[in-house]
Tab-separated table of C-alpha atoms in Angstrom:
chain	number	residue	atom	x	y	z
A	1	MET	CA	-0.039	0.009	-0.024
A	2	SER	CA	1.673	3.155	-1.149
A	3	ASP	CA	1.950	6.385	0.817
A	4	LYS	CA	-1.267	8.210	1.327
A	5	GLU	CA	-3.348	5.346	-0.288
A	6	LYS	CA	-6.717	4.955	1.161
A	7	LYS	CA	-8.552	1.653	1.502
A	8	TYR	CA	-12.172	1.227	2.340
A	9	PHE	CA	-13.567	-1.878	4.049
A	10	LEU	CA	-17.033	-3.157	5.124
A	11	VAL	CA	-16.573	-5.619	7.979
A	12	LYS	CA	-19.541	-7.831	9.089
A	13	LEU	CA	-19.243	-9.017	12.595
A	14	ARG	CA	-21.326	-11.504	14.523
A	15	PHE	CA	-21.033	-11.324	18.286
A	16	HIS	CA	-21.841	-14.002	20.777
A	17	LEU	CA	-23.629	-13.137	24.103
A	18	GLY	CA	-23.233	-9.422	23.232
A	19	TYR	CA	-20.250	-7.215	23.760
A	20	SER	CA	-19.201	-4.963	26.672
A	21	ILE	CA	-17.365	-1.711	26.107
A	22	ARG	CA	-17.299	0.136	29.377
A	23	LYS	CA	-18.073	3.805	29.497
A	24	SER	CA	-15.069	5.829	30.845
A	25	PHE	CA	-15.053	7.529	34.268
A	26	THR	CA	-18.350	6.233	35.584
A	27	SER	CA	-19.156	5.115	39.142
A	28	GLY	CA	-21.423	2.496	40.440
A	29	SER	CA	-22.518	-0.146	37.886
A	30	ILE	CA	-20.831	0.680	34.514
A	31	ASP	CA	-22.947	0.757	31.362
A	32	SER	CA	-21.738	-0.278	28.000
A	33	TYR	CA	-21.609	1.757	24.836
A	34	ILE	CA	-23.827	0.982	21.969
A	35	ILE	CA	-21.564	2.111	19.296
A	36	PRO	CA	-17.913	1.369	19.995
A	37	PRO	CA	-15.510	4.306	20.404
A	38	LYS	CA	-12.793	4.538	17.835
A	39	SER	CA	-10.205	3.331	20.341
A	40	THR	CA	-12.108	0.068	20.679
A	41	ILE	CA	-11.973	-0.651	16.951
A	42	ILE	CA	-8.280	0.327	16.889
A	43	GLY	CA	-7.583	-2.013	19.812
A	44	ALA	CA	-9.353	-4.877	18.125
A	45	ILE	CA	-7.296	-4.330	14.869
A	46	ALA	CA	-4.128	-3.913	16.795
A	47	MET	CA	-4.773	-7.298	18.684
A	48	ALA	CA	-5.467	-8.977	15.430
A	49	ASN	CA	-2.468	-7.610	13.492
A	50	SER	CA	-0.063	-8.126	16.439
A	51	ALA	CA	-1.141	-11.757	16.886
A	52	ARG	CA	-0.714	-12.529	13.052
A	53	ASN	CA	2.853	-11.103	13.222
A	54	GLY	CA	3.885	-12.743	16.431
A	55	ILE	CA	3.921	-9.550	18.602
A	56	HIS	CA	2.537	-10.304	22.008
A	57	SER	CA	3.610	-7.356	24.102
A	58	GLU	CA	0.671	-5.320	25.431
A	59	TYR	CA	2.545	-2.173	25.984
A	60	LEU	CA	5.609	-0.082	24.821
A	61	TYR	CA	7.665	2.808	25.996
A	62	ASP	CA	8.317	6.195	24.333
A	63	ASN	CA	11.543	8.051	24.378
A	64	ALA	CA	10.557	9.740	27.624
A	65	GLY	CA	9.944	6.373	29.295
A	66	GLU	CA	6.146	6.746	29.301
A	67	ILE	CA	4.174	3.441	29.022
A	68	TYR	CA	1.692	3.244	26.147
A	69	SER	CA	-0.657	0.529	24.899
A	70	ASN	CA	0.671	-1.344	21.844
A	71	ALA	CA	-2.502	-0.018	20.048
A	72	TYR	CA	-0.921	3.394	20.044
A	73	LYS	CA	1.068	2.511	16.913
A	74	TYR	CA	-2.202	2.009	14.992
A	75	LYS	CA	-4.150	5.224	16.071
A	76	ASP	CA	-3.309	7.023	12.907
A	77	CYS	CA	-4.198	4.241	10.518
A	78	ILE	CA	-7.929	4.379	10.976
A	79	LYS	CA	-9.379	7.545	9.565
A	80	TYR	CA	-13.088	6.986	9.744
A	81	ILE	CA	-15.614	4.477	11.205
A	82	ALA	CA	-19.294	4.099	10.689
A	83	TYR	CA	-21.730	1.477	12.026
A	84	ASN	CA	-24.857	-0.145	10.867
A	85	TYR	CA	-27.484	-2.046	12.910
A	86	GLU	CA	-30.584	-3.576	11.593
A	87	TYR	CA	-32.285	-3.164	14.960
A	88	LYS	CA	-31.690	-0.824	17.884
A	89	PRO	CA	-29.339	-2.588	20.249
A	90	ILE	CA	-30.244	-2.893	24.057
A	91	ASN	CA	-28.062	-2.348	27.094
A	92	PHE	CA	-28.356	-4.649	30.153
A	93	MET	CA	-26.382	-5.399	33.294
A	94	SER	CA	-24.960	-8.929	33.318
A	95	MET	CA	-24.216	-11.129	36.389
A	96	THR	CA	-21.451	-12.685	34.240
A	97	ARG	CA	-19.760	-9.333	33.899
A	98	MET	CA	-18.613	-8.418	37.315
A	99	SER	CA	-15.404	-6.806	38.534
A	100	ILE	CA	-14.012	-6.685	42.013
A	101	LEU	CA	-12.658	-3.243	42.425
A	102	LEU	CA	-10.741	-1.596	45.350
A	103	TYR	CA	-12.575	1.237	46.917
A	104	ALA	CA	-10.698	4.347	48.277
A	105	VAL	CA	-8.191	3.234	50.833
A	106	ARG	CA	-6.734	5.611	53.423
A	107	LYS	CA	-3.258	5.335	54.987
A	108	GLU	CA	-4.782	3.983	58.233
A	109	HIS	CA	-6.411	1.155	56.346
A	110	LEU	CA	-3.143	-0.119	55.112
A	111	GLU	CA	-2.161	-0.632	58.880
A	112	GLU	CA	-5.127	-2.957	59.350
A	113	SER	CA	-4.974	-6.680	58.770
A	114	ILE	CA	-4.931	-7.877	55.131
A	115	LYS	CA	-8.069	-9.842	55.850
A	116	ARG	CA	-10.066	-6.792	57.165
A	117	VAL	CA	-8.914	-4.767	54.173
A	118	TYR	CA	-10.173	-7.323	51.755
A	119	ASN	CA	-13.403	-7.775	53.529
A	120	THR	CA	-14.315	-4.064	53.935
A	121	ARG	CA	-12.489	-2.219	51.012
A	122	PHE	CA	-13.401	-4.342	48.048
A	123	GLY	CA	-16.809	-4.860	46.324
A	124	PRO	CA	-18.425	-6.115	43.196
A	125	LEU	CA	-19.147	-3.792	40.341
A	126	TYR	CA	-21.576	-4.952	37.755
A	127	LEU	CA	-20.692	-4.155	34.061
A	128	GLY	CA	-23.066	-3.595	31.233
A	129	MET	CA	-23.417	-5.409	27.914
A	130	THR	CA	-24.866	-4.646	24.517
A	131	SER	CA	-26.868	-6.951	22.411
A	132	TYR	CA	-29.627	-7.071	19.833
A	133	TYR	CA	-31.825	-9.401	17.825
A	134	ASN	CA	-29.704	-10.780	14.894
A	135	GLU	CA	-26.195	-10.169	16.530
A	136	LEU	CA	-24.855	-8.676	13.374
A	137	LEU	CA	-22.802	-5.490	13.360
A	138	LYS	CA	-21.484	-3.963	10.203
A	139	VAL	CA	-18.450	-1.629	10.389
A	140	PHE	CA	-17.225	0.631	7.674
A	141	LEU	CA	-13.511	1.536	7.855
A	142	VAL	CA	-11.340	4.058	5.963
A	143	ILE	CA	-7.686	2.960	6.462
A	144	GLU	CA	-4.873	5.068	5.281
A	145	ASN	CA	-1.137	4.529	5.327
A	146	GLU	CA	0.863	7.679	5.846
A	147	ARG	CA	3.728	9.043	7.753
A	148	GLY	CA	2.066	8.533	11.152
A	149	CYS	CA	1.024	4.909	10.343
A	150	LYS	CA	3.865	2.485	9.883
A	151	ILE	CA	1.649	-0.668	9.692
A	152	THR	CA	0.008	-1.942	6.448
A	153	LEU	CA	-3.452	-3.322	7.273
A	154	ASN	CA	-5.364	-5.685	4.903
A	155	LYS	CA	-8.312	-8.074	4.708
A	156	LYS	CA	-6.422	-10.852	6.659
A	157	ASP	CA	-6.026	-8.451	9.655
A	158	LEU	CA	-9.702	-7.612	9.630
A	159	TYR	CA	-10.767	-11.344	9.314
A	160	SER	CA	-8.476	-11.939	12.337
A	161	ILE	CA	-10.521	-9.791	14.677
A	162	THR	CA	-11.776	-12.076	17.653
A	163	ARG	CA	-13.255	-9.559	20.119
A	164	LEU	CA	-14.725	-6.051	20.480
A	165	GLY	CA	-14.188	-4.578	23.913
A	166	SER	CA	-13.786	-6.828	26.955
A	167	LYS	CA	-12.233	-10.332	26.799
A	168	GLU	CA	-15.683	-11.852	27.079
A	169	SER	CA	-16.906	-9.814	24.040
A	170	VAL	CA	-16.028	-12.647	21.505
A	171	VAL	CA	-16.984	-11.871	17.792
A	172	SER	CA	-16.665	-13.750	14.523
A	173	VAL	CA	-15.977	-11.977	11.320
A	174	VAL	CA	-18.536	-13.186	8.719
A	175	GLU	CA	-17.299	-11.201	5.734
A	176	VAL	CA	-14.857	-8.397	4.710
A	177	LEU	CA	-15.550	-6.492	1.634
A	178	GLU	CA	-13.228	-4.035	0.030
A	179	LEU	CA	-14.834	-1.068	-1.765
A	180	ASN	CA	-13.510	0.434	-4.963
A	181	GLN	CA	-13.920	3.711	-6.772
A	182	ASN	CA	-17.195	2.543	-8.420
A	183	ASN	CA	-18.770	2.626	-4.904
A	184	ILE	CA	-17.696	6.208	-4.213
A	185	GLU	CA	-19.337	9.460	-5.249
A	186	LYS	CA	-17.939	13.044	-4.158
A	187	ILE	CA	-20.765	15.438	-3.438
A	188	SER	CA	-19.876	19.173	-3.807
A	189	LYS	CA	-23.178	20.767	-4.196
A	190	LYS	CA	-26.571	20.908	-2.373
A	191	HIS	CA	-28.118	17.444	-2.806
A	192	LYS	CA	-30.675	15.259	-0.960
A	193	ILE	CA	-28.892	11.908	0.098
A	194	HIS	CA	-31.212	8.987	0.590
A	195	ASN	CA	-30.783	5.492	1.978
A	196	ILE	CA	-28.247	6.319	4.684
A	197	LYS	CA	-27.955	3.321	6.912
A	198	PHE	CA	-24.579	3.922	8.686
A	199	SER	CA	-23.765	6.185	11.614
A	200	PHE	CA	-22.208	9.588	11.176
A	201	PRO	CA	-21.075	12.355	13.628
A	202	SER	CA	-23.672	15.032	14.139
A	203	ASP	CA	-21.035	17.842	13.682
A	204	MET	CA	-19.867	16.644	10.254
A	205	LYS	CA	-19.345	19.528	7.951
A	206	GLY	CA	-21.336	19.767	4.781
A	207	ILE	CA	-24.636	18.396	6.144
A	208	ASP	CA	-27.879	20.161	7.139
A	209	LEU	CA	-29.079	18.310	10.281
A	210	SER	CA	-32.369	20.291	10.210
A	211	SER	CA	-33.133	18.529	6.908
A	212	MET	CA	-32.852	15.038	8.229
A	213	SER	CA	-35.792	12.772	8.070
A	214	GLY	CA	-36.212	9.125	8.933
A	215	SER	CA	-35.659	6.971	12.100
A	216	TYR	CA	-32.489	7.084	14.107
A	217	PHE	CA	-31.227	7.197	17.637
A	218	ILE	CA	-28.367	9.297	19.174
A	219	GLU	CA	-25.249	8.031	21.035
A	220	ASN	CA	-22.844	10.106	22.938
A	221	VAL	CA	-19.222	8.701	23.040
A	222	ILE	CA	-16.290	9.795	24.980
A	223	GLU	CA	-13.367	10.029	22.546
A	224	ASP	CA	-9.809	11.360	22.401
A	225	GLU	CA	-8.683	12.480	18.997
A	226	LYS	CA	-5.118	13.147	20.298
A	227	GLY	CA	-4.515	9.590	21.310
A	228	ILE	CA	-3.614	10.308	24.905
A	229	THR	CA	-5.935	7.492	26.150
A	230	TYR	CA	-3.445	4.992	24.864
A	231	SER	CA	-1.110	6.203	27.748
A	232	PHE	CA	-1.377	4.484	31.144
A	233	ASN	CA	-1.081	7.896	32.776
A	234	VAL	CA	-4.751	8.580	33.833
A	235	ALA	CA	-3.971	12.283	34.566
A	236	LEU	CA	-3.112	12.738	30.871
A	237	GLN	CA	-6.175	10.854	29.714
A	238	THR	CA	-8.758	12.912	31.480
A	239	SER	CA	-7.199	16.168	30.189
A	240	SER	CA	-7.956	15.575	26.509
A	241	LEU	CA	-11.297	13.740	26.344
A	242	ILE	CA	-14.162	15.072	24.315
A	243	ILE	CA	-17.795	14.020	23.935
A	244	LYS	CA	-18.853	13.308	20.375
A	245	THR	CA	-22.503	12.791	19.335
A	246	TYR	CA	-23.374	10.325	16.616
A	247	ILE	CA	-26.499	9.806	14.556
A	248	VAL	CA	-27.289	6.170	14.139
A	249	PRO	CA	-29.900	5.406	11.511
A	250	ASN	CA	-32.475	2.993	12.754
A	251	PRO	CA	-32.933	1.751	10.099
A	252	ILE	CA	-32.645	4.602	7.599
A	253	VAL	CA	-32.375	8.313	7.165
A	254	SER	CA	-32.167	10.908	4.498
A	255	ILE	CA	-30.324	14.263	4.694
A	256	THR	CA	-29.381	17.304	2.480
A	257	SER	CA	-25.877	18.308	1.869
A	258	THR	CA	-25.156	22.062	2.192
A	259	GLY	CA	-22.701	22.392	-0.760
A	260	ASN	CA	-20.368	24.418	1.550
A	261	GLU	CA	-18.109	21.405	2.230
A	262	SER	CA	-17.743	18.379	0.097
A	263	LEU	CA	-18.915	14.943	1.224
A	264	CYS	CA	-18.073	11.330	0.312
A	265	LEU	CA	-20.947	9.001	-0.526
A	266	PHE	CA	-20.109	5.342	-0.346
A	267	LYS	CA	-22.778	3.180	-2.064
A	268	THR	CA	-23.007	-0.410	-0.737
A	269	THR	CA	-25.506	-3.305	-0.714
A	270	GLU	CA	-25.979	-2.649	3.018
A	271	GLY	CA	-26.896	0.943	2.580
A	272	ASN	CA	-25.321	4.311	1.921
A	273	ILE	CA	-22.562	5.812	4.086
A	274	ILE	CA	-21.548	9.497	4.309
A	275	ALA	CA	-18.078	10.782	5.317
A	276	PRO	CA	-16.073	13.959	5.130
A	277	GLY	CA	-14.920	14.929	1.635
A	278	GLU	CA	-11.177	14.622	2.197
A	279	LEU	CA	-11.650	10.907	2.683
A	280	CYS	CA	-12.349	10.179	-1.103
């Protein structure tokens, strides 16, 4: 794959028992996202590619000695992600997803017996899962090899994805399709776009949200466009997080482009996908 070459993939995943992608920085019982944050997809691809290439280290060090997740190397490879669900997923709390977490411990507690600390300072935390009727999730990916991405990703890497989120969130890849230029149209003027079945950010330039019609739901996702969340330094993570709002067609929407900014329209047998104009 040459420098700056983009590739477009449609990945069909079937999950078993649902998937659990914990929402960041919540207390009490932790809910699961419906649409996976970008970091979750990057982590799934990083795990698959690393395993295929015999790389089993979960973390690495930068020049300053800071520890990072191995997925950090992949963060600039994935340029855009969109999701399609045939039905609206449901969230539920599962007795099979439980974590034993340490509550706040003061200095005086450390002087108590180990037994007492374990009996009084630890407790169960139930974790959410996401599931829905036919267990199929379709993921559209724009992958680009550029200076910041030293890794070449292909169909074999995507077919090697085995989980989405927690270790219990096992998935099987049903099919990976690569789109070509015949599937892509660049829209640079005001135009009504129909049959949109994949998610898109509400702040995408070039669309008129007030013109949108159809059925959809909204999902807010905590994301970090700078990649700081791949660091194990929590103080750095919380300083750069943003909340992004996504429109998820359920099952289909139409929207009008403004003509002020170009858009990419990807036409697939699973429905249309819209993306920023610089991606095509």
